[in-house]
Tab-separated table of C-alpha atoms in Angstrom:
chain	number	residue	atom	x	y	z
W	1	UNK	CA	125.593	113.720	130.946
W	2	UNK	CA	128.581	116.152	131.885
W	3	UNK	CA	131.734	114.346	132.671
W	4	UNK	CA	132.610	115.011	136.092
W	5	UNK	CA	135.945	116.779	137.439
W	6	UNK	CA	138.928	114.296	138.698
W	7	UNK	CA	139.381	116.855	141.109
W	8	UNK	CA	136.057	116.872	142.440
W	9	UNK	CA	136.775	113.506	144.283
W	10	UNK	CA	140.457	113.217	145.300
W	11	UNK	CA	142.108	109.719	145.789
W	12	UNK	CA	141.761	109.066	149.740
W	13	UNK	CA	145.401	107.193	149.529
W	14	UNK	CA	148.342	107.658	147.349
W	15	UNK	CA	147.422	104.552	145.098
W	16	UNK	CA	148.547	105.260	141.964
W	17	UNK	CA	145.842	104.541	139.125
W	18	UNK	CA	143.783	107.225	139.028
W	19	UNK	CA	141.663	108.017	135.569
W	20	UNK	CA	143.166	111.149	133.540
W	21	UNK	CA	140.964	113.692	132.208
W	22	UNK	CA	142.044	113.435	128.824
W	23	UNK	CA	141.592	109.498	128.865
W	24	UNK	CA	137.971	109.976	130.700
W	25	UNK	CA	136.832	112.190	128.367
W	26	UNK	CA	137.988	109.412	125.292
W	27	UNK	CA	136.200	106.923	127.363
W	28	UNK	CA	133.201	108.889	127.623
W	29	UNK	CA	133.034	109.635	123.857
W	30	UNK	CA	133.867	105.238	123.622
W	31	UNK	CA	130.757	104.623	125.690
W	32	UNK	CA	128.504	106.721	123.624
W	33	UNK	CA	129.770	105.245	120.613
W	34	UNK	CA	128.838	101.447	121.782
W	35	UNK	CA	125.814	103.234	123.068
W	36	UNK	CA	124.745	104.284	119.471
W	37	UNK	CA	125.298	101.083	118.001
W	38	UNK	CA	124.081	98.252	120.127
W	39	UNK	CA	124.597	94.447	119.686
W	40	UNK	CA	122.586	91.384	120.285
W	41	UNK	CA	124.276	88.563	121.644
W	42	UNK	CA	126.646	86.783	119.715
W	43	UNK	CA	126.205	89.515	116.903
W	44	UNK	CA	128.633	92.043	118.703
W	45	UNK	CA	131.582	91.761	115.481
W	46	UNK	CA	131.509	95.784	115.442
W	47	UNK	CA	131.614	96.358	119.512
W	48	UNK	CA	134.795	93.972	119.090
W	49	UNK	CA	136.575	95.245	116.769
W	50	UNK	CA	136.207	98.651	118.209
W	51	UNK	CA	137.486	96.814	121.933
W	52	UNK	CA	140.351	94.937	119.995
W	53	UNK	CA	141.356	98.309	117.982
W	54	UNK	CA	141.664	100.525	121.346
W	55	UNK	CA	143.655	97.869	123.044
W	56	UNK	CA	145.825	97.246	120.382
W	57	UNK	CA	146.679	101.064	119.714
W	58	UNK	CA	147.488	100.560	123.605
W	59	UNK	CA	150.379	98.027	122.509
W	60	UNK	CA	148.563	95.219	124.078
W	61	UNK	CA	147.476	92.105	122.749
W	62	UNK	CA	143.572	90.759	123.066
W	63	UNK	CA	142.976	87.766	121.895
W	64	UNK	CA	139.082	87.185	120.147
W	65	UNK	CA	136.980	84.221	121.467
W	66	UNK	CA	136.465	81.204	118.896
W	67	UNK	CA	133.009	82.330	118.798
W	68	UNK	CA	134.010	85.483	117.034
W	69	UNK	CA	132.799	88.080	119.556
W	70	UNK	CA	134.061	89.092	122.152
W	71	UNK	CA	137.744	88.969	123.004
W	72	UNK	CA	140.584	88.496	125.958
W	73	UNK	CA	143.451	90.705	127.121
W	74	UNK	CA	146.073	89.853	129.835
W	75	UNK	CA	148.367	92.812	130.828
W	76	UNK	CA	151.299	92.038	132.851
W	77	UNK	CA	151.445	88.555	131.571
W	78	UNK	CA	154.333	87.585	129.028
W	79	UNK	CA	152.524	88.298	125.430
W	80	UNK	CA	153.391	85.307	123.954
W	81	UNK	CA	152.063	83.182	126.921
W	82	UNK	CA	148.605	82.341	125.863
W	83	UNK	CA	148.590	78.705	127.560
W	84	UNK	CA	145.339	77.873	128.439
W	85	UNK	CA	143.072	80.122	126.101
W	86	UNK	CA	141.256	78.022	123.771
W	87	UNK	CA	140.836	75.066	126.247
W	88	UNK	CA	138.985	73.564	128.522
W	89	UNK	CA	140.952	74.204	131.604
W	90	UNK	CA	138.915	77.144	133.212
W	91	UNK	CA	140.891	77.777	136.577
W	92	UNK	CA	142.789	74.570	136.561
W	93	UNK	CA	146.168	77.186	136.156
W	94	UNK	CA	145.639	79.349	138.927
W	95	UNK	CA	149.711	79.765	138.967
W	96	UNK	CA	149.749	83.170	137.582
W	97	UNK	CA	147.222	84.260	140.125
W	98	UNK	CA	145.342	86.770	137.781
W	99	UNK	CA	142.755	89.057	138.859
W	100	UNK	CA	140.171	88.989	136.060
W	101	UNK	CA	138.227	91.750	134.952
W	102	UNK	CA	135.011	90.749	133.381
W	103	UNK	CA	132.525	92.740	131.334
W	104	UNK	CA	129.499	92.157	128.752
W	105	UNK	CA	129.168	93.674	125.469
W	106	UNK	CA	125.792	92.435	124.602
W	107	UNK	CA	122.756	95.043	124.231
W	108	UNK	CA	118.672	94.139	124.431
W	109	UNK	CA	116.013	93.771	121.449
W	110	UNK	CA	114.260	97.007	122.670
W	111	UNK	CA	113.930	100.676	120.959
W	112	UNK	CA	115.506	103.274	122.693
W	113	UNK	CA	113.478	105.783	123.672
W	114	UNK	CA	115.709	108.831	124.631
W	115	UNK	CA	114.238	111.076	121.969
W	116	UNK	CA	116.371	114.080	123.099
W	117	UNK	CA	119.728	112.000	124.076
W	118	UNK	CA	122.426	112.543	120.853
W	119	UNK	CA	123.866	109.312	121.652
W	120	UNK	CA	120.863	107.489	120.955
W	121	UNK	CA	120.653	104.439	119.208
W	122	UNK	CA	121.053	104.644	115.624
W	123	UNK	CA	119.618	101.253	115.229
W	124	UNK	CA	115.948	100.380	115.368
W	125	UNK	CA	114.601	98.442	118.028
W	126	UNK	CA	118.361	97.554	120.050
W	127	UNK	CA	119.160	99.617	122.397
W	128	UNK	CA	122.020	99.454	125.686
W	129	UNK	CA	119.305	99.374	127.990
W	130	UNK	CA	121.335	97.035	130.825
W	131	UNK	CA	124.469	99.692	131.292
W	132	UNK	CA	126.201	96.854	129.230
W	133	UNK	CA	128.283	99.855	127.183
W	134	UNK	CA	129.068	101.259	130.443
W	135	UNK	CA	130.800	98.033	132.093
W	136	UNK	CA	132.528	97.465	128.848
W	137	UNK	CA	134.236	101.211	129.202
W	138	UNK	CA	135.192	100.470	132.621
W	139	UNK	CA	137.068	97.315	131.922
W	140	UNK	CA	138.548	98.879	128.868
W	141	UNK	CA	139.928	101.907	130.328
W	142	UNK	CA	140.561	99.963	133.841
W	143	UNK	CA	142.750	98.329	131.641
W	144	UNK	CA	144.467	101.245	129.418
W	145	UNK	CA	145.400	102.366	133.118
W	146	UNK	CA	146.626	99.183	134.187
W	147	UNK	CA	149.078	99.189	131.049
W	148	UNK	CA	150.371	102.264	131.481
W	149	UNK	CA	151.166	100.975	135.516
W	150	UNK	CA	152.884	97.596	133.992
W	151	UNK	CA	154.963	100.049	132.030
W	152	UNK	CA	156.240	101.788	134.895
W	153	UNK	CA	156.686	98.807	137.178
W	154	UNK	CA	153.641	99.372	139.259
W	155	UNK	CA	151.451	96.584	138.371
W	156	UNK	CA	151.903	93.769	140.766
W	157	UNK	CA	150.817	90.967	139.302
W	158	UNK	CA	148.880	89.791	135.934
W	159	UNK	CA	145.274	91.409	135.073
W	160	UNK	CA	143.225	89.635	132.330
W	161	UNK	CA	140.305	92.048	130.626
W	162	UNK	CA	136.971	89.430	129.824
W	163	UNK	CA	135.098	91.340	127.181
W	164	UNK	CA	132.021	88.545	127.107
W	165	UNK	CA	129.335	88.278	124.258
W	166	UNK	CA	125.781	87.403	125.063
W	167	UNK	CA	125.108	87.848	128.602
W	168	UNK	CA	121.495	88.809	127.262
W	169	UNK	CA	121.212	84.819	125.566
W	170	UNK	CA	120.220	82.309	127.934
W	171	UNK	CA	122.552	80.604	129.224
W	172	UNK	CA	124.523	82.832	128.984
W	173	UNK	CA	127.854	84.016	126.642
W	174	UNK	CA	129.752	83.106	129.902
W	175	UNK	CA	129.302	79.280	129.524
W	176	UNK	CA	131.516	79.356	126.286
W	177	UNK	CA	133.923	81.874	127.161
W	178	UNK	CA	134.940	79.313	130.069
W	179	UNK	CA	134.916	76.683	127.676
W	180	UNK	CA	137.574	78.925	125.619
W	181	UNK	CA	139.747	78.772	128.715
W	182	UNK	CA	139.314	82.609	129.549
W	183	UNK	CA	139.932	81.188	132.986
W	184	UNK	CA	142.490	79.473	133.129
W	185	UNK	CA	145.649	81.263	135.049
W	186	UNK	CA	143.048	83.193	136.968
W	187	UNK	CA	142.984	83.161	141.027
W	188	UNK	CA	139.712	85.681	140.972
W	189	UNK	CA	137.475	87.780	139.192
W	190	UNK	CA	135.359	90.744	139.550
W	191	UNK	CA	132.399	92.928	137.731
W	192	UNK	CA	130.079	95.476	137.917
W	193	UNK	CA	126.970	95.853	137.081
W	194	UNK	CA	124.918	99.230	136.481
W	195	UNK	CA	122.414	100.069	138.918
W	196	UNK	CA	119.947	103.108	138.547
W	197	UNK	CA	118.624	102.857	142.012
W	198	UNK	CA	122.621	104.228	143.122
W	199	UNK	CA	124.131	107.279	143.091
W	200	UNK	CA	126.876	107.483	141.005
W	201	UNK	CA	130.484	108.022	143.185
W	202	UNK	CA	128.890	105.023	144.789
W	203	UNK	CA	129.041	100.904	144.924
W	204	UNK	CA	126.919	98.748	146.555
W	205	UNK	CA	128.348	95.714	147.812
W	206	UNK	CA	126.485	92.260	149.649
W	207	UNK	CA	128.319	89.039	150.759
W	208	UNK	CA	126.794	85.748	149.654
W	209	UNK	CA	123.790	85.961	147.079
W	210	UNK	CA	123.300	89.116	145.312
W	211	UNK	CA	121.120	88.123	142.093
W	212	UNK	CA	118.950	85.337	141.711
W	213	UNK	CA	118.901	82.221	139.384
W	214	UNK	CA	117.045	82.726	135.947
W	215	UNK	CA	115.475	80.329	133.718
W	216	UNK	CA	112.631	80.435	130.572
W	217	UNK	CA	109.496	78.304	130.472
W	218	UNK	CA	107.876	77.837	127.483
W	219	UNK	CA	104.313	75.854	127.573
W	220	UNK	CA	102.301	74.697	124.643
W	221	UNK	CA	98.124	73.016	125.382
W	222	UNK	CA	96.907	71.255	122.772
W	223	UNK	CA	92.786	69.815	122.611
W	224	UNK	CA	90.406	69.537	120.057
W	225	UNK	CA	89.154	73.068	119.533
W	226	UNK	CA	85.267	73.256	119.110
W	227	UNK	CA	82.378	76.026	119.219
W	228	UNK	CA	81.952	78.530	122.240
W	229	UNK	CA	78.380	77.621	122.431
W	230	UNK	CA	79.210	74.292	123.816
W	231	UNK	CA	82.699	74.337	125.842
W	232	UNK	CA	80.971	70.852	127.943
W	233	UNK	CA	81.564	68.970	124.714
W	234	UNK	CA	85.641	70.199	124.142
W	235	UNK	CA	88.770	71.291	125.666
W	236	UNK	CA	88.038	74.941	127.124
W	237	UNK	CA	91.540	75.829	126.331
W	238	UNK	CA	91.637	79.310	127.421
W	239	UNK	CA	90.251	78.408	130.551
W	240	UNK	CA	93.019	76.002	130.959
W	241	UNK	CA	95.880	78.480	129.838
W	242	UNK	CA	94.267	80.895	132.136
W	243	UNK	CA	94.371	78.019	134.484
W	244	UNK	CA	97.694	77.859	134.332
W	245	UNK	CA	99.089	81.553	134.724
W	246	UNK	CA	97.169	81.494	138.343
W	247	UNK	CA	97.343	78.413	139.645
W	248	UNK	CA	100.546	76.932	139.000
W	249	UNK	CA	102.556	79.777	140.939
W	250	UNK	CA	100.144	78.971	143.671
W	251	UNK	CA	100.697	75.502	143.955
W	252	UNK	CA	104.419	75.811	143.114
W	253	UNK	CA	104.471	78.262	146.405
W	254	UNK	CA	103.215	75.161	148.435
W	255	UNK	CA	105.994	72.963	147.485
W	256	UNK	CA	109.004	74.633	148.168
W	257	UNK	CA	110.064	77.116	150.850
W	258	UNK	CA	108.633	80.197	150.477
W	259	UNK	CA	112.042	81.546	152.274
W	260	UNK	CA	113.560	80.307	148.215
W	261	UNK	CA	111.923	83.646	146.689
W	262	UNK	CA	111.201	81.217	144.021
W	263	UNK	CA	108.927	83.537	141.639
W	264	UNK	CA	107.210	82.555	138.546
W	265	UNK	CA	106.435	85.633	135.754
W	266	UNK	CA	104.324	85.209	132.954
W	267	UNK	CA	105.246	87.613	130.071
W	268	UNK	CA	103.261	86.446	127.293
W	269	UNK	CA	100.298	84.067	126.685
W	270	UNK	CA	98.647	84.022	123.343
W	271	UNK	CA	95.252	81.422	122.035
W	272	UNK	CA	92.841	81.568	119.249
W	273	UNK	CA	91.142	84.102	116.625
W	274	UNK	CA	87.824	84.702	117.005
W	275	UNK	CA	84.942	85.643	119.726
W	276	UNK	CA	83.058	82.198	119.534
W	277	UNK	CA	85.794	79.698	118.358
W	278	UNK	CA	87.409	77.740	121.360
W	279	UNK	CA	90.808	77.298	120.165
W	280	UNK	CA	92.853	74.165	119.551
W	281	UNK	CA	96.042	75.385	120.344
W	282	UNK	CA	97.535	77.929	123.411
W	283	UNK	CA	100.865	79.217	124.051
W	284	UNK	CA	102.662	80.672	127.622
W	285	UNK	CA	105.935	81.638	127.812
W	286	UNK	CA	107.484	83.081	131.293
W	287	UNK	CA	110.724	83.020	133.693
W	288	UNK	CA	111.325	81.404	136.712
W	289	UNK	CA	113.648	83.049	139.230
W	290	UNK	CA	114.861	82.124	142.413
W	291	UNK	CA	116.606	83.646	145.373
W	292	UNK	CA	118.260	80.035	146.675
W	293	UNK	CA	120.344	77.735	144.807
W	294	UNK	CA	119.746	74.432	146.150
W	295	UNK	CA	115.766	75.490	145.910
W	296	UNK	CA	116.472	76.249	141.942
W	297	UNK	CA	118.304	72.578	141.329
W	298	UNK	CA	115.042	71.408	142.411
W	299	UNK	CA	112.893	74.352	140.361
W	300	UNK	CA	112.464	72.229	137.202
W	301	UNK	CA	111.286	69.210	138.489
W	302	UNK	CA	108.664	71.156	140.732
W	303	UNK	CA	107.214	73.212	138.303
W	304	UNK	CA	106.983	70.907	135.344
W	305	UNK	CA	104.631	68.707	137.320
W	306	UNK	CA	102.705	71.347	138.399
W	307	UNK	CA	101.712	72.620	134.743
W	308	UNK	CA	101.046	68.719	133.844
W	309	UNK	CA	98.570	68.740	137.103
W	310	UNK	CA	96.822	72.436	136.131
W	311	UNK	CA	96.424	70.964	132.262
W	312	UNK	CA	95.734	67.682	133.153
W	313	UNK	CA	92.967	68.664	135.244
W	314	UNK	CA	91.112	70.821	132.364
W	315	UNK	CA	91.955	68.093	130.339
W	316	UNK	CA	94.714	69.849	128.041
W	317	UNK	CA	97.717	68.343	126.047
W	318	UNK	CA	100.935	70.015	127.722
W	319	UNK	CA	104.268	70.250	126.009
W	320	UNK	CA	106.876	72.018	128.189
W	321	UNK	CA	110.176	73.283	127.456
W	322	UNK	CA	111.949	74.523	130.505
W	323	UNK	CA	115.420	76.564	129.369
W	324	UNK	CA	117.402	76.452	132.164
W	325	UNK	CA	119.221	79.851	132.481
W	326	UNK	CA	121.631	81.165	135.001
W	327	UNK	CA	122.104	80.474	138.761
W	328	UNK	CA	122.050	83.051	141.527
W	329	UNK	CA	125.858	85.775	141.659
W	330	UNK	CA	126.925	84.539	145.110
W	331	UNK	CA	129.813	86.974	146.121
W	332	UNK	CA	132.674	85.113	147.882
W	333	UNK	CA	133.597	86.878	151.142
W	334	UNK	CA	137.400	87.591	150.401
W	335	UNK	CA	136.400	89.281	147.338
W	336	UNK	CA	133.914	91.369	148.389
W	337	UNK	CA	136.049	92.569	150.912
W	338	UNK	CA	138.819	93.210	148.290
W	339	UNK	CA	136.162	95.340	146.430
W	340	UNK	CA	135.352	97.459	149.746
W	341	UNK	CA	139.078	98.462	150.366
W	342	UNK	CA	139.525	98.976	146.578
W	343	UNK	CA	136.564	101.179	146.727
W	344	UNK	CA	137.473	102.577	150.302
W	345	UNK	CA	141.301	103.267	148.582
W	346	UNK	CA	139.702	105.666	146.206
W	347	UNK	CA	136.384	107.452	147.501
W	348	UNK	CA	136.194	106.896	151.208
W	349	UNK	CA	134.183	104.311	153.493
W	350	UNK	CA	131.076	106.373	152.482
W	351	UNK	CA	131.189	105.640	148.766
W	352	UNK	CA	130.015	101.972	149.702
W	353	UNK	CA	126.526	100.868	150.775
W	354	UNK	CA	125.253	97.313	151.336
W	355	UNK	CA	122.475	95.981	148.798
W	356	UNK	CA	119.742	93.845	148.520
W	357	UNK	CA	119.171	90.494	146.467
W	358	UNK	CA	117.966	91.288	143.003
W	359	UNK	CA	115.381	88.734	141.100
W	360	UNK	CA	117.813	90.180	138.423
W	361	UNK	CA	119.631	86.842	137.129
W	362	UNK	CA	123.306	87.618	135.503
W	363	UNK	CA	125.471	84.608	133.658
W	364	UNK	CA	128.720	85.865	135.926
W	365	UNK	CA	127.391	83.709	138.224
W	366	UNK	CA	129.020	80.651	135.814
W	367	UNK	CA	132.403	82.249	136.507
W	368	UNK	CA	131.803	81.830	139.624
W	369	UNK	CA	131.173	78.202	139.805
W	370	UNK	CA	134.677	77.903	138.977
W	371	UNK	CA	137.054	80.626	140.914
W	372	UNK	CA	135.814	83.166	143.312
W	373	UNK	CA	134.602	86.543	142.428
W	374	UNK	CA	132.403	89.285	143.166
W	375	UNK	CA	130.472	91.681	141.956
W	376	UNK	CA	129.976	95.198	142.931
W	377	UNK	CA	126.551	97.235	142.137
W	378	UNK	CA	128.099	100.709	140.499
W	379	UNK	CA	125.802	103.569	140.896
W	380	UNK	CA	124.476	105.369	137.751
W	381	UNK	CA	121.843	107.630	138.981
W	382	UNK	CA	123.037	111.736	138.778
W	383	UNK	CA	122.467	112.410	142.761
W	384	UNK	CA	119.364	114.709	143.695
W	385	UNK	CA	117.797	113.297	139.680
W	386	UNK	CA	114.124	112.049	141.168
W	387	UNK	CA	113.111	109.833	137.846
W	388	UNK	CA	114.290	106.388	137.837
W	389	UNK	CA	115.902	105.431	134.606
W	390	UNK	CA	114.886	101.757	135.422
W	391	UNK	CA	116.965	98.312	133.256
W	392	UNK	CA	115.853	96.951	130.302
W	393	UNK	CA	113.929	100.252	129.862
W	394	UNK	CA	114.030	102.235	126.269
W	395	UNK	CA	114.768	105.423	128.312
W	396	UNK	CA	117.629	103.921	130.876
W	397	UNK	CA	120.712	105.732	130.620
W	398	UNK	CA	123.941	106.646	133.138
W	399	UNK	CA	125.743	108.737	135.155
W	400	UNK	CA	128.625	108.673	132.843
W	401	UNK	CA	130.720	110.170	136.061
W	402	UNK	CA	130.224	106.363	137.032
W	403	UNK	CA	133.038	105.214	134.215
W	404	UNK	CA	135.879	107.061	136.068
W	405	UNK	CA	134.197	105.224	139.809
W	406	UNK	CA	134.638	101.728	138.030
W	407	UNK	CA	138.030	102.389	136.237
W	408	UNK	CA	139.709	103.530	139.253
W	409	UNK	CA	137.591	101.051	141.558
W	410	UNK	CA	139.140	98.291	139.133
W	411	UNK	CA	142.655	99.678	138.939
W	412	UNK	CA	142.599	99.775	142.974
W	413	UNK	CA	141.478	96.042	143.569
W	414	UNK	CA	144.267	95.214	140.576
W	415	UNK	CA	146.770	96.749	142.704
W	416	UNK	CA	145.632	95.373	146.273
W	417	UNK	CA	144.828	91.664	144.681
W	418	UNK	CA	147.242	89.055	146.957
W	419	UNK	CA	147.019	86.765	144.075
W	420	UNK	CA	146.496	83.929	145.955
């Protein structure tokens, strides 16, 4: 997609951090590399280097994870200061008051299907199908911005760059990064996250809960197995896994609050071989999402014992293995707001819309259990395009016009960040 013109939307205030077109354009061609060759989660050793390279042509100094992927940055900071990183202290130093800047690096186990895109993945079956490439260009060149600022005595206070691995891999890359102290020193943090349903030149913003909590169930039924001609005399287990996909979200909607959202997806469910063999052995596998978080505390409890009632009753062996996954992105009020006038700064009070609660779930929400953040929807649609390039889709793709909205959306809230 054509890069768009700096001068097409002018800075509403003085504000210094604007994107130049020479570094947009690099930025661009940085995004279409990542986009060419994606990276599960905790595989991402190339889309690291590549970060760690570009920052460190910058004169800065990231710092990798212990994992291996993934990688820190602070700008502003003293270089050799690096207390904190590598321990278990997330925001226990909030002296520093650092604005973080968080993106994830990860891409999905799905082919890309953008035939006629020349930035298409080169590798089969992995594709950047989240806008995961995208919100690792915006924190990378929100943050070759921000350097050239602290070099002319404009930054502030501290900025620290989160490039996280495996946002894809429940629970999350975000878990361990806190555990690596990428916290510690910071007062708040913010993100993005790409959404098709936006124009691009525009956020969407929402106090309180703005994704829900995500987890995995995994169910096993076991019986006896026998011959189709008599099901009375055995375990009918495809009855009973059938059983199961229907009537457990039905009784789970009885024993919780309906106003929870609490939704549970089945995306696979495989049993036996042949026509008249009843099988000794099914398999379900699903999510579970949730639009509350006290209601998703209570989530595992509630639906385990109603897939021992369902199997029970067809009398079916159950083995369950509930992964719990991520809790709901609930946007603290102060930074939300800080993300508005950011956003405001640059484009106008137009260029921000409120937004819904997505079923989405999204590991920032563990940053958030430990210092407040937000995160802003950043619009990726090309305005008046009528096909929706849906996530985790082979064909999704962006507005790359939206890079310069979240570099200079992130360079704003750097520069209007009280600290504490």
């Amino acid at each position: 997609m054509s890069p768009e013109s700096e001068a097409d939307h002018p800075a509403e205030t003085a504000l210094p951090g604007t994107l130049p077109e020479a570094l947009f354009a690099e930025l661009v061609a940085f995004r279409r590399d990542l986009h060419m060759h994606p990276e599960l989660g905790n595989q991402e050793f190339r889309t690291t280097a590549a970060i760690k390279e570009r920052l460190e042509k910058a004169g800065l100094k990231p710092r990798v994870l212990p994992s291996g992927t993934g990688l820190v940055c602070d700008i502003g900071r003293d270089a050799g200061d690096d207390a904190g990183i590598g321990e278990d202290t997330a925001g226990a130093d909030a002296a520093h008051g650092m604005l973080a800047l968080r993106a994830d690096i990860d891409a999905l186990p799905i082919p890309d299907t953008k035939s006629e895109s020349p930035y298409r993945s080169t590798v089969p079956d992995r594709a950047h199908a989240c806008g995961h490439d995208v919100h690792t260009t915006v924190v990378l060149g929100a943050g070759l911005v921000l350097a050239e600022l602290h070099r002319a005595g404009l930054l502030p206070r501290p900025v620290r760059l989160i490039f996280q691995p495996a946002e894809e891999v429940l629970p999350g890359g975000a878990a361990e990064a806190i555990k690596a102290g990428v916290l510690s020193g910071v007062s708040r943090i913010i993100a993005v996250h790409c959404d098709p349903r936006v124009d691009a030149g525009m956020i969407g913003l929402r106090q309180g809960a703005i994704t829900s909590a995500c987890d995995r169930l995994e169910v096993s039924l076991d019986g006896p197995g026998g011959h189709s001609a008599r099901p009375h005399l055995t375990t009918d287990l495809v009855t009973a896994a059938a059983r199961v996909v229907t009537d457990v979200p039905a009784l789970v909607g009885r024993r919780i609050d309906t106003r929870a959202g609490l939704a549970i997806t089945w995306g696979r469910i495989e049993s036996g071989h042949a026509p008249n063999v009843i099988p000794q052995h099914a398999e379900l596998a699903g999510t579970v999402r949730c639009l509350d978080i006290n209601a998703w505390r209570h989530a595992p409890d509630i639906v385990v014992a109603a897939i021992d009632e369902v199997a029970n009753l067809h009398k079916a062996k159950s083995e369950i293995n509930y992964v719990r996954g991520v809790p709901p992105v609930v946007n603290e009020p102060v930074v939300t707001e800080l993300l508005r006038e950011a956003m405001t700064a640059r484009r106008g009070e137009a260029s921000v819309e409120g937004t819904e609660q997505s079923l989405g779930g999204e590991d920032f929400s563990w940053y958030l259990e430990q210092v407040p953040g937000a995160m802003a929807r950043l619009g990726v649609r090309t305005p008046g395009e009528r096909t929706l390039r849906d996530l985790h889709q082979g064909d999704f793709d962006a507005d790359e016009s939206a890079i310069r909205v979240g570099v200079e959306l992130f360079t704003a809230a750097a520069l209007l960040h009280p600290g504490h």
